[in-house]
């Protein structure tokens, strides 16, 4: 099979043209064979039988009419039917093989009608080929013949016409079928090359066959996600540089002051700055590690949420938990989901103004987990912006509250990597609702 694949052309257009050409030619050969067997040959046999009857009738008529009228009868017979009758003078050798099935049908019908074998004998006469049958009628030995031009067929021209029409149809079909597809694939290949070089191509048109539309749509989605990933990476690097520079500057200033005076408060400030820097680095490393983790297992979501809530309550969080089912199992990445839910619960507790946080689980084909707080809420125009790295709303959500601006960015990236959806929306009566949606389990 490898050698067969090696012989196939690499171009989709050429492959399609070759496959269609073989298919069309095979179809034409099968159709011609079927028509010849079931239509042409029966018609030829019937026509041969009619010609044999005409030859016998003409010979009998020729033998019965007076000799002076035979010349005019012969001329009319030649003119109207392509037949000629003469008296038997010389013996002609029989043909080894007749060149057309039609002649064999005529010979067979003649033999059947007269009751003995009547071979057709070829003769070249005045540059024209004739086929003669020797008959004995009314005591006369006659020779009746038909011209080759009467039964000539243009088989080669017909086959060439069929071949030319087939090739033209194949080329037109290939251009129509493969031409547009290859153009779209070349455009997609150029766009992929742009992405590989760090450029951001224009969205591909989502038209054509369903598979091509899906491919273009998936590529556009991928290009958009790559664009967001690059933007988030740039923001992440810029944010890390900015957030690390501030504590480093304070530490440098504190160390300069400590050269002259040992102040315990300055030492505590340096320790706090080190903790802040360590927290940023740990969260960044955790994001990278969690995005690479792909181990999945069957998890009881209700038990997982109860564990997350219990951990948050030990940190003085007031959380009210409600679950529709007693258990809700899904096959997924538990590490990623635990980090997502822990981040959202931690945010709800931190920014909930000390009000109780509610957590609800709906277990259906699509799992919905809601985390609701009664904090100041998030403006509508900032509901998506808060998922960008290091994006902070105001002073109430500054680094002084313990946030680094990476929690929601980590949450969104982990959700996308696992095919989940995380969104924020205003809560009726004030506050924010964080919603996590898990698609139906494909194994069910």
Tab-separated table of C-alpha atoms in Angstrom:
chain	number	residue	atom	x	y	z
A	1	UNK	CA	0.000	0.000	0.000
A	2	UNK	CA	2.908	2.349	0.637
A	3	UNK	CA	4.103	2.108	-2.947
A	4	UNK	CA	0.550	2.813	-4.130
A	5	UNK	CA	0.332	5.928	-1.967
A	6	UNK	CA	3.744	6.993	-3.243
A	7	UNK	CA	2.429	6.842	-6.825
A	8	UNK	CA	-0.537	9.101	-6.037
A	9	UNK	CA	-0.022	12.772	-6.921
A	10	UNK	CA	0.316	15.183	-4.036
A	11	UNK	CA	-2.109	17.794	-5.369
A	12	UNK	CA	-5.754	17.527	-4.320
A	13	UNK	CA	-6.871	18.834	-7.722
A	14	UNK	CA	-4.799	16.275	-9.644
A	15	UNK	CA	-5.916	13.453	-7.325
A	16	UNK	CA	-9.553	14.436	-7.702
A	17	UNK	CA	-9.202	14.674	-11.483
A	18	UNK	CA	-7.535	11.260	-11.700
A	19	UNK	CA	-10.100	9.564	-9.469
A	20	UNK	CA	-13.007	11.139	-11.353
A	21	UNK	CA	-11.437	10.238	-14.713
A	22	UNK	CA	-11.105	6.579	-13.701
A	23	UNK	CA	-14.641	6.585	-12.290
A	24	UNK	CA	-16.177	8.277	-15.354
A	25	UNK	CA	-14.328	6.022	-17.830
A	26	UNK	CA	-15.299	2.910	-15.871
A	27	UNK	CA	-18.894	4.122	-15.785
A	28	UNK	CA	-18.862	4.828	-19.540
A	29	UNK	CA	-17.401	1.389	-20.300
A	30	UNK	CA	-19.971	-0.332	-18.103
A	31	UNK	CA	-22.828	1.654	-19.632
A	32	UNK	CA	-21.631	0.985	-23.182
A	33	UNK	CA	-21.230	-2.724	-22.409
A	34	UNK	CA	-24.671	-2.906	-20.830
A	35	UNK	CA	-26.344	-1.043	-23.708
A	36	UNK	CA	-24.478	-3.181	-26.260
A	37	UNK	CA	-25.480	-6.445	-24.559
A	38	UNK	CA	-29.124	-5.638	-23.850
A	39	UNK	CA	-29.966	-3.255	-26.707
A	40	UNK	CA	-27.501	-3.004	-29.577
A	41	UNK	CA	-26.831	-6.732	-30.044
A	42	UNK	CA	-30.561	-7.689	-29.994
A	43	UNK	CA	-31.266	-4.894	-32.479
A	44	UNK	CA	-28.352	-6.039	-34.665
A	45	UNK	CA	-29.627	-9.643	-34.547
A	46	UNK	CA	-33.120	-8.499	-35.497
A	47	UNK	CA	-31.761	-6.268	-38.275
A	48	UNK	CA	-29.572	-9.124	-39.542
A	49	UNK	CA	-32.592	-11.406	-39.651
A	50	UNK	CA	-34.556	-8.780	-41.599
A	51	UNK	CA	-31.678	-8.339	-44.039
A	52	UNK	CA	-31.408	-12.111	-44.548
A	53	UNK	CA	-35.160	-12.271	-45.293
A	54	UNK	CA	-34.777	-9.346	-47.715
A	55	UNK	CA	-31.856	-11.073	-49.466
A	56	UNK	CA	-33.833	-14.323	-49.911
A	57	UNK	CA	-36.927	-12.459	-51.121
A	58	UNK	CA	-34.845	-10.428	-53.558
A	59	UNK	CA	-33.118	-13.561	-54.873
A	60	UNK	CA	-36.465	-15.358	-55.403
A	61	UNK	CA	-37.915	-12.270	-57.119
A	62	UNK	CA	-34.850	-11.956	-59.325
A	63	UNK	CA	-35.138	-15.616	-60.363
A	64	UNK	CA	-38.847	-15.268	-61.250
A	65	UNK	CA	-38.783	-12.079	-63.339
A	66	UNK	CA	-37.892	-12.144	-67.034
A	67	UNK	CA	-34.182	-11.749	-67.867
A	68	UNK	CA	-34.623	-8.370	-69.627
A	69	UNK	CA	-36.074	-6.868	-66.425
A	70	UNK	CA	-33.363	-8.195	-64.173
A	71	UNK	CA	-30.922	-5.364	-64.902
A	72	UNK	CA	-33.424	-2.665	-63.874
A	73	UNK	CA	-34.408	-4.746	-60.792
A	74	UNK	CA	-30.755	-5.086	-59.834
A	75	UNK	CA	-30.131	-1.343	-60.176
A	76	UNK	CA	-33.175	-0.549	-58.033
A	77	UNK	CA	-32.108	-3.149	-55.475
A	78	UNK	CA	-28.619	-1.653	-55.277
A	79	UNK	CA	-29.934	1.877	-55.056
A	80	UNK	CA	-32.586	1.203	-52.428
A	81	UNK	CA	-31.062	-1.589	-50.332
A	82	UNK	CA	-27.354	-1.787	-51.124
A	83	UNK	CA	-27.736	-5.333	-52.490
A	84	UNK	CA	-26.585	-6.878	-55.750
A	85	UNK	CA	-27.499	-10.184	-57.425
A	86	UNK	CA	-25.385	-11.992	-60.024
A	87	UNK	CA	-25.218	-15.453	-61.466
A	88	UNK	CA	-22.673	-17.768	-59.884
A	89	UNK	CA	-19.571	-17.884	-62.066
A	90	UNK	CA	-16.511	-18.321	-59.845
A	91	UNK	CA	-16.085	-19.793	-56.420
A	92	UNK	CA	-14.931	-17.426	-53.660
A	93	UNK	CA	-13.112	-18.599	-50.543
A	94	UNK	CA	-15.087	-18.197	-47.334
A	95	UNK	CA	-13.976	-15.614	-44.755
A	96	UNK	CA	-11.885	-16.857	-41.848
A	97	UNK	CA	-13.608	-14.399	-39.542
A	98	UNK	CA	-16.312	-11.856	-40.212
A	99	UNK	CA	-15.310	-8.324	-39.105
A	100	UNK	CA	-18.638	-7.439	-37.468
A	101	UNK	CA	-21.204	-9.337	-35.374
A	102	UNK	CA	-23.916	-8.008	-37.679
A	103	UNK	CA	-22.539	-10.061	-40.613
A	104	UNK	CA	-22.477	-13.151	-38.421
A	105	UNK	CA	-26.151	-12.580	-37.572
A	106	UNK	CA	-26.977	-12.262	-41.308
A	107	UNK	CA	-25.055	-15.440	-42.101
A	108	UNK	CA	-26.732	-17.310	-39.246
A	109	UNK	CA	-30.206	-16.178	-40.320
A	110	UNK	CA	-29.586	-17.089	-43.972
A	111	UNK	CA	-28.416	-20.562	-43.020
A	112	UNK	CA	-31.442	-21.059	-40.778
A	113	UNK	CA	-33.900	-19.934	-43.441
A	114	UNK	CA	-32.529	-22.098	-46.288
A	115	UNK	CA	-31.813	-25.092	-44.091
A	116	UNK	CA	-28.083	-25.441	-44.786
A	117	UNK	CA	-24.860	-23.548	-44.108
A	118	UNK	CA	-24.574	-20.391	-46.218
A	119	UNK	CA	-21.261	-18.648	-45.573
A	120	UNK	CA	-20.646	-15.008	-46.474
A	121	UNK	CA	-17.646	-14.733	-48.768
A	122	UNK	CA	-15.686	-11.445	-48.983
A	123	UNK	CA	-14.581	-9.934	-52.287
A	124	UNK	CA	-12.825	-6.697	-53.185
A	125	UNK	CA	-14.628	-5.303	-56.229
A	126	UNK	CA	-13.605	-2.026	-57.849
A	127	UNK	CA	-11.955	-0.927	-54.617
A	128	UNK	CA	-15.087	-1.721	-52.610
A	129	UNK	CA	-15.513	-4.668	-50.257
A	130	UNK	CA	-18.568	-6.916	-50.718
A	131	UNK	CA	-19.882	-9.955	-48.878
A	132	UNK	CA	-21.582	-12.619	-51.036
A	133	UNK	CA	-23.893	-15.511	-50.256
A	134	UNK	CA	-24.268	-18.320	-52.812
A	135	UNK	CA	-27.858	-19.600	-53.154
A	136	UNK	CA	-29.614	-22.128	-55.361
A	137	UNK	CA	-33.146	-20.896	-56.129
A	138	UNK	CA	-35.501	-22.173	-58.811
A	139	UNK	CA	-32.786	-24.303	-60.322
A	140	UNK	CA	-30.486	-21.307	-60.667
A	141	UNK	CA	-27.222	-20.756	-58.834
A	142	UNK	CA	-27.263	-17.134	-57.678
A	143	UNK	CA	-24.890	-14.973	-55.740
A	144	UNK	CA	-26.382	-12.133	-53.703
A	145	UNK	CA	-24.157	-9.672	-51.894
A	146	UNK	CA	-24.186	-6.598	-49.710
A	147	UNK	CA	-21.662	-3.772	-49.712
A	148	UNK	CA	-19.448	-3.216	-46.695
A	149	UNK	CA	-20.525	0.430	-46.651
A	150	UNK	CA	-24.057	-0.748	-45.859
A	151	UNK	CA	-23.006	-2.101	-42.470
A	152	UNK	CA	-19.975	0.065	-41.747
A	153	UNK	CA	-19.834	1.545	-38.226
A	154	UNK	CA	-17.548	4.305	-36.907
A	155	UNK	CA	-16.589	2.598	-33.672
A	156	UNK	CA	-13.220	4.331	-33.258
A	157	UNK	CA	-14.765	7.766	-33.746
A	158	UNK	CA	-17.484	6.883	-31.256
A	159	UNK	CA	-15.003	5.741	-28.630
A	160	UNK	CA	-12.868	8.859	-29.139
A	161	UNK	CA	-15.964	11.049	-28.805
A	162	UNK	CA	-16.951	9.313	-25.561
A	163	UNK	CA	-13.375	9.674	-24.237
A	164	UNK	CA	-13.182	13.380	-25.113
A	165	UNK	CA	-16.585	14.096	-23.557
A	166	UNK	CA	-15.579	12.145	-20.435
A	167	UNK	CA	-12.308	14.055	-20.051
A	168	UNK	CA	-14.071	17.402	-20.500
A	169	UNK	CA	-16.745	16.463	-17.944
A	170	UNK	CA	-14.055	15.327	-15.514
A	171	UNK	CA	-12.084	18.552	-15.880
A	172	UNK	CA	-15.183	20.712	-15.434
A	173	UNK	CA	-16.303	18.645	-12.447
A	174	UNK	CA	-12.825	18.752	-10.900
A	175	UNK	CA	-12.616	22.515	-11.309
A	176	UNK	CA	-16.055	22.892	-9.767
A	177	UNK	CA	-15.488	20.411	-6.918
A	178	UNK	CA	-11.800	20.700	-6.074
A	179	UNK	CA	-10.947	24.152	-7.396
A	180	UNK	CA	-12.840	26.105	-4.725
A	181	UNK	CA	-11.740	23.733	-1.981
A	182	UNK	CA	-8.061	23.948	-2.934
A	183	UNK	CA	-8.270	27.746	-3.047
A	184	UNK	CA	-9.750	27.783	0.458
A	185	UNK	CA	-7.116	25.328	1.686
A	186	UNK	CA	-4.330	27.474	0.207
A	187	UNK	CA	-5.818	30.505	1.925
A	188	UNK	CA	-6.021	28.552	5.181
A	189	UNK	CA	-2.424	27.383	4.743
A	190	UNK	CA	-1.261	30.976	4.250
A	191	UNK	CA	-3.190	32.051	7.358
A	192	UNK	CA	-1.643	29.217	9.392
A	193	UNK	CA	1.795	30.297	8.180
A	194	UNK	CA	1.031	33.847	9.355
A	195	UNK	CA	0.033	32.547	12.773
A	196	UNK	CA	3.200	30.442	13.001
A	197	UNK	CA	5.225	33.593	12.338
A	198	UNK	CA	3.462	35.496	15.093
A	199	UNK	CA	1.179	37.496	12.768
A	200	UNK	CA	-2.570	37.762	13.153
A	201	UNK	CA	-4.370	37.071	9.828
A	202	UNK	CA	-7.750	38.402	8.830
A	203	UNK	CA	-10.687	36.052	9.575
A	204	UNK	CA	-11.323	33.497	6.845
A	205	UNK	CA	-14.689	33.626	5.022
A	206	UNK	CA	-16.969	30.931	6.409
A	207	UNK	CA	-18.589	29.731	3.190
A	208	UNK	CA	-18.502	26.677	0.939
A	209	UNK	CA	-19.254	23.055	1.913
A	210	UNK	CA	-20.186	22.274	5.511
A	211	UNK	CA	-16.809	20.710	6.358
A	212	UNK	CA	-14.916	23.686	4.891
A	213	UNK	CA	-17.166	26.110	6.788
A	214	UNK	CA	-16.491	24.212	10.020
A	215	UNK	CA	-12.748	24.262	9.322
A	216	UNK	CA	-12.773	28.006	8.634
A	217	UNK	CA	-14.926	28.654	11.719
A	218	UNK	CA	-12.622	26.587	13.936
A	219	UNK	CA	-9.560	28.351	12.532
A	220	UNK	CA	-11.107	31.767	13.117
A	221	UNK	CA	-11.930	30.731	16.677
A	222	UNK	CA	-8.395	29.441	17.158
A	223	UNK	CA	-6.892	32.632	15.691
A	224	UNK	CA	-9.079	34.719	18.011
A	225	UNK	CA	-8.010	32.652	21.010
A	226	UNK	CA	-4.363	32.926	19.961
A	227	UNK	CA	-4.824	36.677	19.687
A	228	UNK	CA	-6.307	36.752	23.190
A	229	UNK	CA	-3.563	34.462	24.467
A	230	UNK	CA	-0.866	36.722	23.068
A	231	UNK	CA	-2.598	39.775	24.523
A	232	UNK	CA	-2.955	38.064	27.898
A	233	UNK	CA	0.680	36.963	27.785
A	234	UNK	CA	1.784	40.518	27.050
A	235	UNK	CA	-0.441	41.854	29.817
A	236	UNK	CA	0.745	39.115	32.154
A	237	UNK	CA	4.409	39.890	31.550
A	238	UNK	CA	3.809	43.625	31.836
A	239	UNK	CA	1.753	43.151	34.990
A	240	UNK	CA	4.335	40.902	36.613
A	241	UNK	CA	7.072	43.391	35.777
A	242	UNK	CA	5.029	46.265	37.161
A	243	UNK	CA	3.855	44.470	40.299
A	244	UNK	CA	7.331	43.177	41.082
A	245	UNK	CA	8.970	46.539	40.467
A	246	UNK	CA	6.902	48.259	43.182
A	247	UNK	CA	7.896	45.952	46.085
A	248	UNK	CA	11.465	45.828	44.790
A	249	UNK	CA	11.625	49.623	44.886
A	250	UNK	CA	10.235	49.675	48.422
A	251	UNK	CA	12.688	46.970	49.492
A	252	UNK	CA	15.615	48.869	48.012
A	253	UNK	CA	14.526	52.036	49.808
A	254	UNK	CA	14.050	50.143	53.056
A	255	UNK	CA	17.487	48.569	52.781
A	256	UNK	CA	19.065	51.988	52.233
A	257	UNK	CA	17.348	53.262	55.365
A	258	UNK	CA	18.301	50.126	57.329
A	259	UNK	CA	21.963	50.927	56.687
A	260	UNK	CA	21.558	53.879	59.017
A	261	UNK	CA	18.848	52.706	61.424
A	262	UNK	CA	17.407	49.323	62.285
A	263	UNK	CA	13.654	49.818	62.225
A	264	UNK	CA	11.517	46.678	62.858
A	265	UNK	CA	8.675	48.192	60.815
A	266	UNK	CA	10.935	48.447	57.791
A	267	UNK	CA	11.929	44.812	58.216
A	268	UNK	CA	8.241	43.816	58.434
A	269	UNK	CA	7.559	45.830	55.267
A	270	UNK	CA	10.355	44.018	53.445
A	271	UNK	CA	8.873	40.690	54.549
A	272	UNK	CA	5.425	41.776	53.324
A	273	UNK	CA	6.901	42.767	49.973
A	274	UNK	CA	8.639	39.408	49.699
A	275	UNK	CA	5.336	37.679	50.464
A	276	UNK	CA	3.590	39.726	47.747
A	277	UNK	CA	6.293	38.877	45.232
A	278	UNK	CA	6.150	35.213	46.176
A	279	UNK	CA	2.366	35.210	45.808
A	280	UNK	CA	2.559	36.662	42.287
A	281	UNK	CA	5.208	34.179	41.224
A	282	UNK	CA	3.305	31.228	42.739
A	283	UNK	CA	0.079	32.206	40.975
A	284	UNK	CA	1.870	32.615	37.654
A	285	UNK	CA	3.543	29.225	37.994
A	286	UNK	CA	0.256	27.654	39.085
A	287	UNK	CA	-1.465	28.984	35.960
A	288	UNK	CA	1.210	27.466	33.717
A	289	UNK	CA	1.119	24.156	35.598
A	290	UNK	CA	-2.658	23.855	35.663
A	291	UNK	CA	-2.978	24.618	31.933
A	292	UNK	CA	-0.675	21.695	31.195
A	293	UNK	CA	-2.520	19.248	33.469
A	294	UNK	CA	-4.845	16.992	31.466
A	295	UNK	CA	-5.487	14.098	33.854
A	296	UNK	CA	-9.213	13.357	34.087
A	297	UNK	CA	-11.188	11.181	36.468
A	298	UNK	CA	-14.732	10.706	37.692
A	299	UNK	CA	-15.486	13.366	40.321
A	300	UNK	CA	-18.466	13.906	42.622
A	301	UNK	CA	-19.068	17.634	42.118
A	302	UNK	CA	-21.205	17.940	45.255
A	303	UNK	CA	-18.410	16.479	47.400
A	304	UNK	CA	-15.819	18.678	45.657
A	305	UNK	CA	-17.864	21.816	46.352
A	306	UNK	CA	-18.412	20.818	49.976
A	307	UNK	CA	-14.648	20.469	50.452
A	308	UNK	CA	-13.980	23.871	48.851
A	309	UNK	CA	-16.671	25.507	51.020
A	310	UNK	CA	-15.305	23.844	54.158
A	311	UNK	CA	-11.822	25.212	53.397
A	312	UNK	CA	-13.237	28.698	52.800
A	313	UNK	CA	-15.289	28.604	56.027
A	314	UNK	CA	-12.147	27.841	58.029
A	315	UNK	CA	-10.867	31.197	56.740
A	316	UNK	CA	-13.843	32.998	58.357
A	317	UNK	CA	-16.034	32.846	55.258
A	318	UNK	CA	-19.821	32.726	55.673
A	319	UNK	CA	-21.068	30.440	52.901
A	320	UNK	CA	-24.497	28.932	52.408
A	321	UNK	CA	-24.550	25.773	50.351
A	322	UNK	CA	-27.496	24.289	48.455
A	323	UNK	CA	-27.438	21.341	46.073
A	324	UNK	CA	-30.340	19.888	44.090
A	325	UNK	CA	-28.918	16.335	43.936
A	326	UNK	CA	-27.110	14.568	46.723
A	327	UNK	CA	-24.341	13.663	44.280
A	328	UNK	CA	-23.389	14.751	40.791
A	329	UNK	CA	-20.613	12.814	39.046
A	330	UNK	CA	-18.701	13.922	35.957
A	331	UNK	CA	-15.504	12.753	34.234
A	332	UNK	CA	-13.222	15.799	34.137
A	333	UNK	CA	-9.998	17.430	35.282
A	334	UNK	CA	-10.499	17.834	39.069
A	335	UNK	CA	-7.396	19.985	39.635
A	336	UNK	CA	-8.527	22.635	37.157
A	337	UNK	CA	-12.131	22.674	38.407
A	338	UNK	CA	-11.034	22.903	42.051
A	339	UNK	CA	-8.810	25.909	41.296
A	340	UNK	CA	-11.597	27.617	39.329
A	341	UNK	CA	-14.196	27.164	42.057
A	342	UNK	CA	-11.758	28.031	44.838
A	343	UNK	CA	-10.841	31.299	43.070
A	344	UNK	CA	-14.488	32.254	42.576
A	345	UNK	CA	-15.458	31.404	46.173
A	346	UNK	CA	-12.436	33.305	47.477
A	347	UNK	CA	-13.367	36.361	45.402
A	348	UNK	CA	-16.987	36.205	46.566
A	349	UNK	CA	-15.898	36.072	50.235
A	350	UNK	CA	-13.256	38.801	49.814
A	351	UNK	CA	-15.454	41.290	47.963
A	352	UNK	CA	-18.853	40.359	49.461
A	353	UNK	CA	-18.852	43.138	52.122
A	354	UNK	CA	-19.086	40.525	54.858
A	355	UNK	CA	-22.453	39.269	53.601
A	356	UNK	CA	-23.133	35.520	53.305
A	357	UNK	CA	-22.101	33.902	50.024
A	358	UNK	CA	-24.451	31.422	48.397
A	359	UNK	CA	-23.275	28.416	46.356
A	360	UNK	CA	-25.756	26.369	44.295
A	361	UNK	CA	-25.299	23.266	42.152
A	362	UNK	CA	-27.683	22.183	39.381
A	363	UNK	CA	-26.889	18.720	38.020
A	364	UNK	CA	-28.472	18.186	34.621
A	365	UNK	CA	-27.007	17.222	31.264
A	366	UNK	CA	-25.365	20.649	31.527
A	367	UNK	CA	-23.993	21.240	35.035
A	368	UNK	CA	-24.418	24.803	36.367
A	369	UNK	CA	-22.575	26.000	39.481
A	370	UNK	CA	-23.543	29.435	40.840
A	371	UNK	CA	-21.555	31.462	43.364
A	372	UNK	CA	-23.449	34.565	44.508
A	373	UNK	CA	-22.322	37.441	46.730
A	374	UNK	CA	-23.880	40.697	47.975
A	375	UNK	CA	-20.870	42.919	47.351
A	376	UNK	CA	-20.768	46.232	45.452
A	377	UNK	CA	-21.078	44.388	42.132
A	378	UNK	CA	-19.249	44.894	38.852
A	379	UNK	CA	-20.281	47.439	36.169
A	380	UNK	CA	-21.679	45.891	32.997
A	381	UNK	CA	-18.831	47.243	30.865
A	382	UNK	CA	-16.284	45.582	33.173
A	383	UNK	CA	-17.776	42.070	33.347
A	384	UNK	CA	-15.390	40.788	30.663
A	385	UNK	CA	-12.482	43.120	31.362
A	386	UNK	CA	-11.983	41.682	34.859
A	387	UNK	CA	-10.860	38.407	33.272
A	388	UNK	CA	-7.761	40.112	31.870
A	389	UNK	CA	-4.577	39.661	33.902
A	390	UNK	CA	-3.908	42.377	36.505
A	391	UNK	CA	-7.131	44.210	35.721
A	392	UNK	CA	-8.496	45.841	38.916
A	393	UNK	CA	-11.697	47.793	39.208
A	394	UNK	CA	-10.990	50.335	41.952
A	395	UNK	CA	-9.440	50.798	45.330
A	396	UNK	CA	-11.811	48.302	46.912
A	397	UNK	CA	-10.298	45.653	44.682
A	398	UNK	CA	-6.674	46.703	44.868
A	399	UNK	CA	-3.623	44.788	45.897
A	400	UNK	CA	-4.196	45.980	49.458
A	401	UNK	CA	-7.124	43.560	49.769
A	402	UNK	CA	-4.824	40.673	49.014
A	403	UNK	CA	-5.626	40.301	45.299
A	404	UNK	CA	-2.996	40.256	42.600
A	405	UNK	CA	-5.331	40.621	39.608
A	406	UNK	CA	-4.541	37.108	38.381
A	407	UNK	CA	-7.335	35.058	39.951
A	408	UNK	CA	-10.033	35.619	37.325
A	409	UNK	CA	-7.505	35.444	34.490
A	410	UNK	CA	-6.404	32.037	35.741
A	411	UNK	CA	-10.055	30.998	36.088
A	412	UNK	CA	-10.958	31.935	32.492
A	413	UNK	CA	-7.842	30.337	30.990
A	414	UNK	CA	-8.385	27.068	32.880
A	415	UNK	CA	-12.054	26.978	31.855
A	416	UNK	CA	-11.253	27.490	28.165
A	417	UNK	CA	-8.513	24.857	28.259
A	418	UNK	CA	-11.058	22.290	29.531
A	419	UNK	CA	-14.039	23.299	27.389
A	420	UNK	CA	-15.999	24.934	30.222
A	421	UNK	CA	-17.627	28.344	30.446
A	422	UNK	CA	-17.115	30.889	33.226
A	423	UNK	CA	-19.039	34.145	33.308
A	424	UNK	CA	-19.941	36.987	35.674
A	425	UNK	CA	-23.276	38.758	35.740
A	426	UNK	CA	-25.077	41.206	38.028
A	427	UNK	CA	-27.146	39.589	40.759
A	428	UNK	CA	-30.719	40.679	41.249
A	429	UNK	CA	-30.926	42.781	44.405
A	430	UNK	CA	-27.220	43.708	44.262
A	431	UNK	CA	-23.983	41.791	44.130
A	432	UNK	CA	-22.403	39.484	41.573
A	433	UNK	CA	-23.211	36.009	40.306
A	434	UNK	CA	-20.304	33.860	39.076
A	435	UNK	CA	-21.515	31.001	36.921
A	436	UNK	CA	-19.572	27.891	35.841
A	437	UNK	CA	-21.154	25.712	33.146
A	438	UNK	CA	-19.910	22.209	32.320
A	439	UNK	CA	-21.162	20.660	29.045
A	440	UNK	CA	-22.874	17.241	29.033
A	441	UNK	CA	-20.595	14.274	29.565
A	442	UNK	CA	-19.908	12.819	26.057
A	443	UNK	CA	-19.606	9.325	27.550
A	444	UNK	CA	-23.297	9.314	28.559
